[in-house]
Coordinates of C-alpha atoms in Angstrom, one line a residue:
X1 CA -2.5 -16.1 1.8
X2 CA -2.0 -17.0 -1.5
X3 CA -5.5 -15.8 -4.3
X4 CA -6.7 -18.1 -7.2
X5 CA -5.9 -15.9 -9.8
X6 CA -9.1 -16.0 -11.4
X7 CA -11.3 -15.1 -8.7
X8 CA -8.2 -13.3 -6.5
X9 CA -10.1 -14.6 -4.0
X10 CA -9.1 -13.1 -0.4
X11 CA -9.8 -14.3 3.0
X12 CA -12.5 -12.6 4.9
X13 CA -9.4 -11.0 6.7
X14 CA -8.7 -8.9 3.9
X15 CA -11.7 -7.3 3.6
X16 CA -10.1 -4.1 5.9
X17 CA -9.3 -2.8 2.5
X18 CA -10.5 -5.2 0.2
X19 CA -13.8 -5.9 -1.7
X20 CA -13.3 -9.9 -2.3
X21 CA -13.5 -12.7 0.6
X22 CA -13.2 -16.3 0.5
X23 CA -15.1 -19.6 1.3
X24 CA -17.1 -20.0 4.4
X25 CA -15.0 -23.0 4.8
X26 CA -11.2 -21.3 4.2
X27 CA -12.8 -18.4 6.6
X28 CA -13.4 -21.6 9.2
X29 CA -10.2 -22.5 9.5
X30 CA -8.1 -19.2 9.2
X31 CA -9.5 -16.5 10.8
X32 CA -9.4 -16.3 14.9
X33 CA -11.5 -13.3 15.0
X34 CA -13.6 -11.9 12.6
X35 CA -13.0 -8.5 11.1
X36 CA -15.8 -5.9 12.0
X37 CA -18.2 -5.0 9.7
X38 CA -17.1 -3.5 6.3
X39 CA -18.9 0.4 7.4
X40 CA -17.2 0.2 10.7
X41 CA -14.3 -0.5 9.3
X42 CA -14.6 2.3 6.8
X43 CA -14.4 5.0 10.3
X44 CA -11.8 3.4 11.7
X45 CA -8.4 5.5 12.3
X46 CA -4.6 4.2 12.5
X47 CA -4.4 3.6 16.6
X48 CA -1.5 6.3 16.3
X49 CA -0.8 10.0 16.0
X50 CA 1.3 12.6 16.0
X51 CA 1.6 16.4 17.5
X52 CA 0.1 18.7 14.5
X53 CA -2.3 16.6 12.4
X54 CA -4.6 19.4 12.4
X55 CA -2.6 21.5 11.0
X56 CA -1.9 19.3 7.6
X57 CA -3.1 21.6 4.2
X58 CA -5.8 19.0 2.6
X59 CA -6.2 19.5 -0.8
X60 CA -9.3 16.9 -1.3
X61 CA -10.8 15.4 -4.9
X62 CA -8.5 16.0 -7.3
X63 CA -8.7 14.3 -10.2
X64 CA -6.0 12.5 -11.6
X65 CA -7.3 10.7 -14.6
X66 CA -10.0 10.5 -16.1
X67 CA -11.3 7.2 -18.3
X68 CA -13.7 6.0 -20.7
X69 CA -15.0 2.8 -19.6
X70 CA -18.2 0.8 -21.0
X71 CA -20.4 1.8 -18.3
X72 CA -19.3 5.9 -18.7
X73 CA -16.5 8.1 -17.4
X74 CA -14.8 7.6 -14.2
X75 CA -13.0 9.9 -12.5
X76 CA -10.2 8.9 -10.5
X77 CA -9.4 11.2 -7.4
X78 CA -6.8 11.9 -5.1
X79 CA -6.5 13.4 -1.4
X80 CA -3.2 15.1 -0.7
X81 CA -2.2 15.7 2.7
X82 CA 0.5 18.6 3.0
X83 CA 2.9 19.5 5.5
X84 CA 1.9 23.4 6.7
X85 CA 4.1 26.2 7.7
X86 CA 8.0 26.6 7.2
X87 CA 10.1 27.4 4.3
X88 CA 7.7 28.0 1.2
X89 CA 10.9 26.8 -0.9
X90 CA 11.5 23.9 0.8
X91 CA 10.0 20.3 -1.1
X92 CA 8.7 17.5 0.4
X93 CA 8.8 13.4 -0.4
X94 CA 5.1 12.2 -0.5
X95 CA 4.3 8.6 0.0
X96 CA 1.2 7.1 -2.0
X97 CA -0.8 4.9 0.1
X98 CA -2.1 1.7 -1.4
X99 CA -5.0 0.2 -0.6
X100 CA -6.6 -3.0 -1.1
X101 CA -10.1 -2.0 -2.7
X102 CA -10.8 -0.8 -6.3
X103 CA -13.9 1.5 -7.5
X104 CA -15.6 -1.6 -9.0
X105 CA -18.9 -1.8 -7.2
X106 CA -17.4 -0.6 -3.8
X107 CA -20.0 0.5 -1.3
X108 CA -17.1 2.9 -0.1
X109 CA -13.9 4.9 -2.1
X110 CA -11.5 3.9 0.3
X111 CA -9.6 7.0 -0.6
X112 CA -11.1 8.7 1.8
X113 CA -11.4 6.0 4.3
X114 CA -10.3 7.2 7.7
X115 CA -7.6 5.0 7.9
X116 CA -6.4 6.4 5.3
X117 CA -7.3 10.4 5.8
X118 CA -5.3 9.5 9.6
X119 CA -2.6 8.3 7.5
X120 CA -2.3 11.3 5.6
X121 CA -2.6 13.4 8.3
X122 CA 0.0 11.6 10.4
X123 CA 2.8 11.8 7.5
X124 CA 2.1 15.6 6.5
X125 CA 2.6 16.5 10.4
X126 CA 5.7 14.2 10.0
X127 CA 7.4 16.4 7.4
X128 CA 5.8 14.3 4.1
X129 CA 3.3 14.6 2.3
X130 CA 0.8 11.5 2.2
X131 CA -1.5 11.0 -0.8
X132 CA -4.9 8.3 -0.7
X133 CA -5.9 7.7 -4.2
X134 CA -8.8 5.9 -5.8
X135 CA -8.1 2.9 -8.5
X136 CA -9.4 0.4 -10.6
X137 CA -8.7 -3.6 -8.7
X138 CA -11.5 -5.6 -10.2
X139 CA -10.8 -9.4 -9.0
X140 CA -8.0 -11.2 -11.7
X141 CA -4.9 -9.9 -13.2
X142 CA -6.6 -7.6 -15.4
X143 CA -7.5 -6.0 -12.2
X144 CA -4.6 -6.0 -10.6
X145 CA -3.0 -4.5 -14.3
X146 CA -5.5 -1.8 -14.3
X147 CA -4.2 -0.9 -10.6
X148 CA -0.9 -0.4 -11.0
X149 CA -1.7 1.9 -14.5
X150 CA -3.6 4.0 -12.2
X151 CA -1.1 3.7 -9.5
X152 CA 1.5 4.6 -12.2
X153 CA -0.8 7.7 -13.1
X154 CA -1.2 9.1 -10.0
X155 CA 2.8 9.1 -9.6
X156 CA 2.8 11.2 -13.0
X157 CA 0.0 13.6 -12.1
X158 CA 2.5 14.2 -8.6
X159 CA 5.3 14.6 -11.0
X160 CA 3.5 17.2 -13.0
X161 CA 1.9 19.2 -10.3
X162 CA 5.1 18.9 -7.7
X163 CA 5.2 22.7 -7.9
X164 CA 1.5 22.9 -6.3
X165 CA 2.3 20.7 -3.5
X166 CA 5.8 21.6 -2.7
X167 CA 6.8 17.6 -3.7
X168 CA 9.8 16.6 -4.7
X169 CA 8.8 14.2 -7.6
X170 CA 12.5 12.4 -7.3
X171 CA 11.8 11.6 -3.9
X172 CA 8.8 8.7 -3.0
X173 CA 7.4 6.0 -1.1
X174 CA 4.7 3.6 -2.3
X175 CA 2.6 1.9 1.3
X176 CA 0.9 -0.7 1.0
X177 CA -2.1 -2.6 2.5
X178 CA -3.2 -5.9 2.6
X179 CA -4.4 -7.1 -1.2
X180 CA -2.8 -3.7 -2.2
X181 CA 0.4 -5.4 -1.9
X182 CA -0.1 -7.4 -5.4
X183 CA 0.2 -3.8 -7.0
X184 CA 3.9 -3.0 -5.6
X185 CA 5.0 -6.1 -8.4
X186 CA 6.6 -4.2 -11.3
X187 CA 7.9 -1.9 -9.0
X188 CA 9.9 -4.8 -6.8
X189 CA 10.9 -5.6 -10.9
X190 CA 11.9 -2.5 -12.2
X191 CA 15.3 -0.4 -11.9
X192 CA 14.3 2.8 -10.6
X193 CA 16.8 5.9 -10.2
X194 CA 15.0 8.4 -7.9
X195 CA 14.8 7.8 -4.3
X196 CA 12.3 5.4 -3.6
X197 CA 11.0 3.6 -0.4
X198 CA 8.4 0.3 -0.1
X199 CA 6.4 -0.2 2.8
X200 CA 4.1 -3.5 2.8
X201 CA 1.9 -3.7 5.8
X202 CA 0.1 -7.1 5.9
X203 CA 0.2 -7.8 2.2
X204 CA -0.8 -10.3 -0.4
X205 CA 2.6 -11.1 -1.6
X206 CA 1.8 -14.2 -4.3
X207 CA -0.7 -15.8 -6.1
X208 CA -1.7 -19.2 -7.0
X209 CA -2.3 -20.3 -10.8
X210 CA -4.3 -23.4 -10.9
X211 CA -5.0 -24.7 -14.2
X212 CA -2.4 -22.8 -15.9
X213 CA 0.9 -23.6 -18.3
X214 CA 4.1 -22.7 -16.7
X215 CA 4.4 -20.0 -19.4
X216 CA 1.2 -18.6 -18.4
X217 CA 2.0 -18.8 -14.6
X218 CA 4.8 -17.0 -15.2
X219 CA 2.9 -14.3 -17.1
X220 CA 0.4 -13.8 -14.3
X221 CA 2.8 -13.7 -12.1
X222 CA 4.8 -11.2 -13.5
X223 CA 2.1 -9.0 -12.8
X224 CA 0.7 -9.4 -9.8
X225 CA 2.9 -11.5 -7.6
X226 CA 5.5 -9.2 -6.0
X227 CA 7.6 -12.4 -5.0
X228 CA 7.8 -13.6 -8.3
X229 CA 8.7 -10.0 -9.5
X230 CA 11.4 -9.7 -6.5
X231 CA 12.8 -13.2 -7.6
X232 CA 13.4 -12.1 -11.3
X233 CA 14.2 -8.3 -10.4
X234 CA 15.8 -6.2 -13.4
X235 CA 19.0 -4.6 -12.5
X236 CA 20.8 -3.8 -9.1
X237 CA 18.4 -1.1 -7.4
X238 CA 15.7 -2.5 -5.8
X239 CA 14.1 0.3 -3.2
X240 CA 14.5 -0.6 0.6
X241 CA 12.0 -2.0 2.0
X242 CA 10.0 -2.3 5.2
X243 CA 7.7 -5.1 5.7
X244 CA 5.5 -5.1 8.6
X245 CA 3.7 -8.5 9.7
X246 CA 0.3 -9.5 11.6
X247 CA 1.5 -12.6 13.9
X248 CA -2.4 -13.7 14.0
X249 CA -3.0 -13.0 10.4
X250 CA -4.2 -16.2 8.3
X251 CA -1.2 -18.6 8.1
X252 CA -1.1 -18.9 4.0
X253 CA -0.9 -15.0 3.7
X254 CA 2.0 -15.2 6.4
X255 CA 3.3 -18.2 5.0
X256 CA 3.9 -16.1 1.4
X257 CA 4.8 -13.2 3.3
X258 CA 7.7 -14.8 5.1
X259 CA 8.8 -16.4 1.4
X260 CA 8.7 -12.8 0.4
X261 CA 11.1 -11.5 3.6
X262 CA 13.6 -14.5 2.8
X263 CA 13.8 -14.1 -0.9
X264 CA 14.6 -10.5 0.2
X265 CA 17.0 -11.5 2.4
X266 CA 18.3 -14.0 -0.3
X267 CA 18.8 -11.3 -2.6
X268 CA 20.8 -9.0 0.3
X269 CA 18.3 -6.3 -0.3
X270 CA 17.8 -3.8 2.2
X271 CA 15.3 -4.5 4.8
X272 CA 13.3 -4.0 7.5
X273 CA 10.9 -6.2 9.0
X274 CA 8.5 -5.6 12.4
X275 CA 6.1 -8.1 13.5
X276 CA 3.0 -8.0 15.4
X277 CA 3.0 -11.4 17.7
X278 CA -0.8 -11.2 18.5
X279 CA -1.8 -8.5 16.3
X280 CA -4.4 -9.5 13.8
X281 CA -4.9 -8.2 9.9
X282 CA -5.0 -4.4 10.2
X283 CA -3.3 -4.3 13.6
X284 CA -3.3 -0.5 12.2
X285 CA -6.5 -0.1 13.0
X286 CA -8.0 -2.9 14.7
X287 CA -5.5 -3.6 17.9
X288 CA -4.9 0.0 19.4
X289 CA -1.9 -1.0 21.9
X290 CA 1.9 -0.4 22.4
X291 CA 2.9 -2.9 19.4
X292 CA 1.1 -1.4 16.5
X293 CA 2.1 2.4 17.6
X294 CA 5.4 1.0 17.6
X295 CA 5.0 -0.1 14.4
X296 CA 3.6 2.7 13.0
X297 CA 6.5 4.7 14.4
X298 CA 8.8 2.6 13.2
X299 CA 7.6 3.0 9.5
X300 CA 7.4 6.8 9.6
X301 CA 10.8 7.2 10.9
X302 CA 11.8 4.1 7.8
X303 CA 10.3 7.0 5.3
X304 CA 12.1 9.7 7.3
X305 CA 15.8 7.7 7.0
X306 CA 15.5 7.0 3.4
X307 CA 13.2 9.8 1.8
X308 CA 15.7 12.7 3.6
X309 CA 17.3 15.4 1.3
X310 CA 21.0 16.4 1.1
X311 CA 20.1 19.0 3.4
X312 CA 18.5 16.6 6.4
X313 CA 20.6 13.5 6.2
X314 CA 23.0 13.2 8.9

């Protein structure tokens, strides 16, 4: 669905990873079954996995960055999930997944959610390394700014410390989920010359601008609408992408989903695009049957394709 830009309001839907819902009335007519509560949710795993997860290295609270804020310092942390065993030489991609929650007066750091911790498991015993992050995402596009600085400085603290987690800092995926969606804008923008995937499961891909000047739309836009940012792309490499969709999701964040998937398909980008017919927002987690492992699947082996080095491409 689309969010007022002021409020980035979010349907009730979103709040799998998200810390902002919507009217009672928008809630009445969009969502066919109400998301469980928020600390169920929270111990929830992907309804997938793979031989080895056990086996993943775990290095757990690292801090990334640390900032000054008016209410004291806040450390940003990171989880990183690392494949174990085989060639100590060899490097790894690592895919940073995106949630839809900030910090900001969260009754949970959905860093270590166990969506996300299953996540991380599931791509270190998949040959990657997977990496859940804490980040600012206050409500407004000063929010949605502040995530994608800290998404941007957990990419160079990976690029940095590569060494200590056997990464390969040229080689990357950003997955997103739900509202986390809004922070894959400049990226859908920007020319980037390592080799780069972008996964969007279920995401906010727009927002709406009521009240504004069309040179202020544009402006808020540009930073936290990925269709606006994929419309006006800079350059010719745009990062494949893989879009996976939630059939029973509400029909205004489907609706700017599919305007997303066509303007890619306008633009002849490469993509892939899966979609759940009566799977609901975070089929992931929420509808554990044949489609979403599928899914899943599907989006490990996208990473796998176009995150292989010279030595494992075919």
């Amino acid at each position: 669905m689309r969010t007022g830009i002021v409020g980035l309001e979010i349907s009730v839907l979103l709040i799998v990873f998200s810390l902002v819902s919507s009217s009672p009335n928008a809630m009445a007519q969009e969502a066919p079954q109400a998301a469980p509560p928020i600390d169920q949710l929270y111990k929830m795993p992907a309804v997938y996995s793979v031989p080895n997860m056990d086996k993943v290295q775990i290095h757990r609270d690292i801090v990334y960055e640390t900032l000054k804020t008016p209410s004291g310092k806040i450390d940003l942390k990171m989880d990183v999930y690392v494949p174990s065993g085989g060639n100590p030489s060899r490097t790894f991609p690592y895919v940073l997944l995106i949630s839809g929650g900030g910090i900001e007066g969260a009754p949970y750091d959905w860093r270590d959610a166990e969506v996300y911790a299953s996540y991380g498991r599931i791509l270190g015993a998949s040959g990657l390394i997977g990496v859940s992050f804490s980040k600012r995402y206050a409500r407004g596009v000063r929010g949605v700014r502040d995530g994608i600085e800290d998404t941007d400085a957990a990419l160079s603290y990976l690029a940095i410390h590569a060494a200590e987690f056997h990464a390969d800092p040229g080689r990357f995926a950003l997955w997103a989920f739900s509202a986390g969606g809004l922070v894959l804008s400049m990226t859908l923008r920007q020319v980037v010359p390592t080799k780069t995937a972008v996964l969007c499961f279920y995401c906010v891909t727009d927002i709406d601008t009521p009240g504004m000047s069309a040179a202020e739309a544009d402006r808020a836009r540009l930073w936290a609408s990925p269709l606006y940012n994929l419309q006006h792309r800079e350059g010719t490499h745009t990062p494949p992408i893989f879009v996976a969709r939630a059939g029973l999701d509400s029909p205004r964040l489907n609706n700017d989903l599919d305007q997303f998937i066509a303007a890619a398909l306008k633009e002849n980008l490469a993509l892939e695009v899966m979609n759940h017919p009566t799977g609901h927002h975070g089929f992931d987690i929420r509808d554990s049957d044949s489609r979403s492992r599928e899914i899943i699947r599907s989006a490990i082996e996208f990473l796998e394709a176009h995150l292989a080095g010279p030595h494992e491409q075919t």
